């Protein structure tokens, strides 16, 4: 059975990468990591056979693992302005995006408000022997001041607007990629921190779960 999934995923993974390229993902490092990482380890066993489809899947607690295109697109957008040394991620969820980032930068810090999701993500990191990840149970809206500033920040749940607290935890010239807005009207935004504050550009429409307050 394990073998079966492994075999299928080789072929389906190759197809996934082809679809990502066709959808406009160009960064070869991002594509290589998307091909290599076992996405099925980040979803419930019952959904493992669907792990390489282009869809978001439920991970419990009303949350979803982002679809592969979204993960690839956000990672590409995050890395484009420079090569960040450290990345802060808000919304660990399944930990798949965390693992993608950990394969591409020196160190990743990730904050998740749902304790159970965080524990499962921690388990996946161990299984993949990703040792450059630091996970924290907490409210990501506050960032992670103890380790700030970060070369880049990725937010995988949508706040209503650009959170100033997070911008302030970026290095000068650092960038943040995040979805902004309410349910059906969200856009993916890239924010660059500047000497005088920040500038932002709108990348494309997206759909994310909302950034919630407090912990669970
Ligand atoms: N990148 C993840 C996305 C998971 S969905 C993946 O692909 O699996 C978004 C996640 O953000 C959820 O796990 C949700 O619990 C978390 N979240 C929402 N608001 C948060 C907050 N204020 N602080 C930390 N995590 C938050």
GROMACS .gro file of C-alpha atoms and ligand atoms in nm:
model
  242
    1UNK     CA    1   0.000   0.000   0.000
    2UNK     CA    2   0.272   0.248   0.100
    3UNK     CA    3   0.461   0.135  -0.206
    4UNK     CA    4   0.151   0.190  -0.417
    5UNK     CA    5   0.114   0.550  -0.308
    6UNK     CA    6   0.486   0.608  -0.362
    7UNK     CA    7   0.469   0.475  -0.717
    8UNK     CA    8   0.161   0.676  -0.807
    9UNK     CA    9   0.304   0.989  -0.661
   10UNK     CA   10   0.616   0.978  -0.882
   11UNK     CA   11   0.402   1.003  -1.191
   12UNK     CA   12   0.144   1.238  -1.044
   13UNK     CA   13   0.420   1.460  -0.905
   14UNK     CA   14   0.577   1.496  -1.249
   15UNK     CA   15   0.235   1.593  -1.382
   16UNK     CA   16   0.191   1.841  -1.101
   17UNK     CA   17   0.520   2.012  -1.189
   18UNK     CA   18   0.417   2.032  -1.551
   19UNK     CA   19   0.089   2.198  -1.451
   20UNK     CA   20   0.273   2.445  -1.229
   21UNK     CA   21   0.503   2.541  -1.516
   22UNK     CA   22   0.206   2.585  -1.747
   23UNK     CA   23   0.043   2.804  -1.483
   24UNK     CA   24   0.346   3.036  -1.494
   25UNK     CA   25   0.574   2.917  -1.214
   26UNK     CA   26   0.930   2.974  -1.342
   27UNK     CA   27   1.160   2.951  -1.039
   28UNK     CA   28   1.351   2.626  -1.092
   29UNK     CA   29   1.441   2.589  -0.723
   30UNK     CA   30   1.075   2.619  -0.627
   31UNK     CA   31   0.972   2.365  -0.893
   32UNK     CA   32   1.244   2.122  -0.779
   33UNK     CA   33   1.129   2.142  -0.417
   34UNK     CA   34   0.763   2.100  -0.514
   35UNK     CA   35   0.860   1.785  -0.702
   36UNK     CA   36   1.071   1.643  -0.422
   37UNK     CA   37   0.855   1.707  -0.114
   38UNK     CA   38   0.603   1.434  -0.025
   39UNK     CA   39   0.282   1.641   0.001
   40UNK     CA   40   0.088   1.329   0.096
   41UNK     CA   41   0.261   1.329   0.437
   42UNK     CA   42   0.089   1.658   0.517
   43UNK     CA   43  -0.270   1.545   0.465
   44UNK     CA   44  -0.491   1.287   0.632
   45UNK     CA   45  -0.416   0.932   0.518
   46UNK     CA   46  -0.766   0.905   0.368
   47UNK     CA   47  -0.681   1.195   0.134
   48UNK     CA   48  -0.324   1.087   0.052
   49UNK     CA   49  -0.412   0.972  -0.298
   50UNK     CA   50  -0.539   1.324  -0.378
   51UNK     CA   51  -0.232   1.500  -0.240
   52UNK     CA   52  -0.087   1.589  -0.581
   53UNK     CA   53  -0.407   1.725  -0.731
   54UNK     CA   54  -0.442   2.094  -0.787
   55UNK     CA   55  -0.676   2.151  -0.496
   56UNK     CA   56  -0.687   2.271  -0.140
   57UNK     CA   57  -0.769   1.984   0.101
   58UNK     CA   58  -0.916   1.985   0.453
   59UNK     CA   59  -0.666   1.938   0.739
   60UNK     CA   60  -0.917   1.959   1.026
   61UNK     CA   61  -1.025   2.245   1.253
   62UNK     CA   62  -1.200   2.406   0.953
   63UNK     CA   63  -0.860   2.474   0.791
   64UNK     CA   64  -0.713   2.370   0.456
   65UNK     CA   65  -0.374   2.290   0.308
   66UNK     CA   66  -0.320   2.545   0.031
   67UNK     CA   67  -0.333   2.418  -0.326
   68UNK     CA   68   0.010   2.348  -0.482
   69UNK     CA   69  -0.015   2.640  -0.728
   70UNK     CA   70  -0.076   2.884  -0.442
   71UNK     CA   71   0.218   2.750  -0.240
   72UNK     CA   72   0.449   2.770  -0.543
   73UNK     CA   73   0.327   3.116  -0.645
   74UNK     CA   74   0.363   3.264  -0.296
   75UNK     CA   75   0.708   3.110  -0.252
   76UNK     CA   76   0.824   3.243  -0.589
   77UNK     CA   77   0.687   3.590  -0.507
   78UNK     CA   78   0.856   3.584  -0.166
   79UNK     CA   79   1.199   3.492  -0.304
   80UNK     CA   80   1.195   3.721  -0.608
   81UNK     CA   81   1.307   4.052  -0.451
   82UNK     CA   82   1.618   3.893  -0.289
   83UNK     CA   83   1.728   3.576  -0.116
   84UNK     CA   84   1.606   3.604   0.243
   85UNK     CA   85   1.815   3.436   0.509
   86UNK     CA   86   1.527   3.393   0.753
   87UNK     CA   87   1.153   3.369   0.688
   88UNK     CA   88   0.866   3.409   0.933
   89UNK     CA   89   0.551   3.222   0.835
   90UNK     CA   90   0.214   3.298   0.995
   91UNK     CA   91  -0.030   3.003   0.981
   92UNK     CA   92   0.171   2.678   0.984
   93UNK     CA   93  -0.139   2.468   0.911
   94UNK     CA   94  -0.029   2.134   0.769
   95UNK     CA   95   0.333   2.251   0.756
   96UNK     CA   96   0.367   2.189   0.383
   97UNK     CA   97   0.443   2.552   0.296
   98UNK     CA   98   0.679   2.557   0.594
   99UNK     CA   99   0.868   2.258   0.453
  100UNK     CA  100   0.891   2.421   0.109
  101UNK     CA  101   1.040   2.734   0.264
  102UNK     CA  102   1.275   2.533   0.487
  103UNK     CA  103   1.414   2.366   0.176
  104UNK     CA  104   1.498   2.704   0.023
  105UNK     CA  105   1.620   2.935   0.301
  106UNK     CA  106   1.854   2.905   0.600
  107UNK     CA  107   1.593   2.922   0.875
  108UNK     CA  108   1.213   2.929   0.900
  109UNK     CA  109   1.007   3.045   1.195
  110UNK     CA  110   0.639   2.953   1.183
  111UNK     CA  111   0.350   3.044   1.414
  112UNK     CA  112   0.019   2.855   1.433
  113UNK     CA  113  -0.279   2.930   1.660
  114UNK     CA  114  -0.427   2.576   1.663
  115UNK     CA  115  -0.218   2.355   1.895
  116UNK     CA  116  -0.326   2.028   1.736
  117UNK     CA  117  -0.228   2.139   1.383
  118UNK     CA  118   0.106   2.259   1.515
  119UNK     CA  119   0.180   1.921   1.672
  120UNK     CA  120   0.102   1.740   1.349
  121UNK     CA  121   0.322   1.982   1.153
  122UNK     CA  122   0.600   1.925   1.407
  123UNK     CA  123   0.572   1.552   1.348
  124UNK     CA  124   0.597   1.599   0.968
  125UNK     CA  125   0.909   1.818   1.006
  126UNK     CA  126   1.072   1.546   1.216
  127UNK     CA  127   0.983   1.279   0.966
  128UNK     CA  128   1.141   1.482   0.685
  129UNK     CA  129   1.441   1.569   0.905
  130UNK     CA  130   1.392   1.940   0.849
  131UNK     CA  131   1.593   2.082   1.137
  132UNK     CA  132   1.601   2.448   1.036
  133UNK     CA  133   1.239   2.511   1.137
  134UNK     CA  134   1.124   2.666   1.463
  135UNK     CA  135   0.754   2.628   1.540
  136UNK     CA  136   0.548   2.822   1.790
  137UNK     CA  137   0.195   2.795   1.924
  138UNK     CA  138   0.062   3.149   1.939
  139UNK     CA  139  -0.119   3.438   1.773
  140UNK     CA  140   0.070   3.510   1.454
  141UNK     CA  141  -0.084   3.855   1.427
  142UNK     CA  142   0.182   3.953   1.680
  143UNK     CA  143   0.464   3.810   1.468
  144UNK     CA  144   0.761   3.666   1.660
  145UNK     CA  145   0.941   3.969   1.805
  146UNK     CA  146   1.214   3.763   1.977
  147UNK     CA  147   1.361   3.660   1.641
  148UNK     CA  148   1.282   3.974   1.440
  149UNK     CA  149   1.379   4.120   1.203
  150UNK     CA  150   1.312   3.865   0.928
  151UNK     CA  151   1.431   3.881   0.568
  152UNK     CA  152   1.080   3.787   0.455
  153UNK     CA  153   0.738   3.711   0.602
  154UNK     CA  154   0.467   3.491   0.452
  155UNK     CA  155   0.112   3.497   0.586
  156UNK     CA  156  -0.114   3.207   0.485
  157UNK     CA  157  -0.441   3.333   0.636
  158UNK     CA  158  -0.606   3.660   0.534
  159UNK     CA  159  -0.614   3.973   0.752
  160UNK     CA  160  -0.839   4.266   0.653
  161UNK     CA  161  -0.542   4.490   0.573
  162UNK     CA  162  -0.162   4.505   0.585
  163UNK     CA  163  -0.064   4.439   0.951
  164UNK     CA  164   0.178   4.712   1.057
  165UNK     CA  165   0.310   4.493   1.342
  166UNK     CA  166   0.441   4.246   1.084
  167UNK     CA  167   0.587   4.510   0.851
  168UNK     CA  168   0.787   4.635   1.150
  169UNK     CA  169   0.941   4.287   1.191
  170UNK     CA  170   1.091   4.295   0.839
  171UNK     CA  171   1.451   4.391   0.767
  172UNK     CA  172   1.493   4.706   0.560
  173UNK     CA  173   1.424   4.601   0.200
  174UNK     CA  174   1.260   4.281   0.327
  175UNK     CA  175   0.935   4.160   0.175
  176UNK     CA  176   0.607   4.012   0.293
  177UNK     CA  177   0.360   3.813   0.084
  178UNK     CA  178   0.005   3.781   0.213
  179UNK     CA  179  -0.361   3.753   0.116
  180UNK     CA  180  -0.572   4.053   0.217
  181UNK     CA  181  -0.947   4.106   0.239
  182UNK     CA  182  -1.274   3.935   0.326
  183UNK     CA  183  -1.391   3.591   0.204
  184UNK     CA  184  -1.466   3.620  -0.167
  185UNK     CA  185  -1.274   3.939  -0.239
  186UNK     CA  186  -0.915   3.864  -0.145
  187UNK     CA  187  -0.600   3.960  -0.329
  188UNK     CA  188  -0.243   3.839  -0.291
  189UNK     CA  189  -0.018   4.132  -0.202
  190UNK     CA  190   0.358   4.179  -0.184
  191UNK     CA  191   0.482   4.441   0.059
  192UNK     CA  192   0.837   4.579   0.054
  193UNK     CA  193   0.970   4.753   0.362
  194UNK     CA  194   1.136   5.087   0.283
  195UNK     CA  195   1.316   5.358   0.483
  196UNK     CA  196   0.998   5.562   0.496
  197UNK     CA  197   0.748   5.280   0.559
  198UNK     CA  198   0.646   5.036   0.289
  199UNK     CA  199   0.523   5.001  -0.069
  200UNK     CA  200   0.290   4.728  -0.190
  201UNK     CA  201   0.181   4.568  -0.515
  202UNK     CA  202  -0.124   4.352  -0.586
  203UNK     CA  203  -0.036   4.017  -0.748
  204UNK     CA  204  -0.362   3.828  -0.813
  205UNK     CA  205  -0.699   3.726  -0.664
  206UNK     CA  206  -0.685   3.440  -0.410
  207UNK     CA  207  -0.903   3.258  -0.154
  208UNK     CA  208  -0.775   3.196   0.199
  209UNK     CA  209  -0.922   3.128   0.541
  210UNK     CA  210  -0.930   3.443   0.758
  211UNK     CA  211  -0.652   3.535   1.001
  212UNK     CA  212  -0.815   3.482   1.341
  213UNK     CA  213  -0.724   3.631   1.678
  214UNK     CA  214  -0.604   3.444   1.988
  215UNK     CA  215  -0.510   3.075   2.014
  216UNK     CA  216  -0.702   2.744   2.004
  217LIG     N1  217   0.020   2.709   0.471
  217LIG     C1  218  -0.080   2.628   0.533
  217LIG     C2  219  -0.213   2.704   0.533
  217LIG     C3  220  -0.307   2.658   0.633
  217LIG     S1  221  -0.458   2.752   0.641
  217LIG     C4  222  -0.093   2.496   0.460
  217LIG     O1  223  -0.077   2.495   0.339
  217LIG     O2  224  -0.122   2.395   0.522
  217LIG     C5  225  -0.414   2.887   0.744
  217LIG     C6  226  -0.364   2.856   0.882
  217LIG     O3  227  -0.352   2.979   0.952
  217LIG     C7  228  -0.457   2.769   0.965
  217LIG     O4  229  -0.386   2.660   1.014
  217LIG     C8  230  -0.500   2.861   1.079
  217LIG     O5  231  -0.521   2.794   1.202
  217LIG     C9  232  -0.383   2.958   1.088
  217LIG     N2  233  -0.413   3.086   1.150
  217LIG    C10  234  -0.521   3.165   1.136
  217LIG     N3  235  -0.509   3.276   1.210
  217LIG    C11  236  -0.389   3.267   1.274
  217LIG    C12  237  -0.317   3.351   1.366
  217LIG     N4  238  -0.366   3.468   1.409
  217LIG     N5  239  -0.198   3.309   1.410
  217LIG    C13  240  -0.143   3.192   1.369
  217LIG     N6  241  -0.205   3.110   1.282
  217LIG    C14  242  -0.326   3.146   1.236
   0.00000   0.00000   0.00000
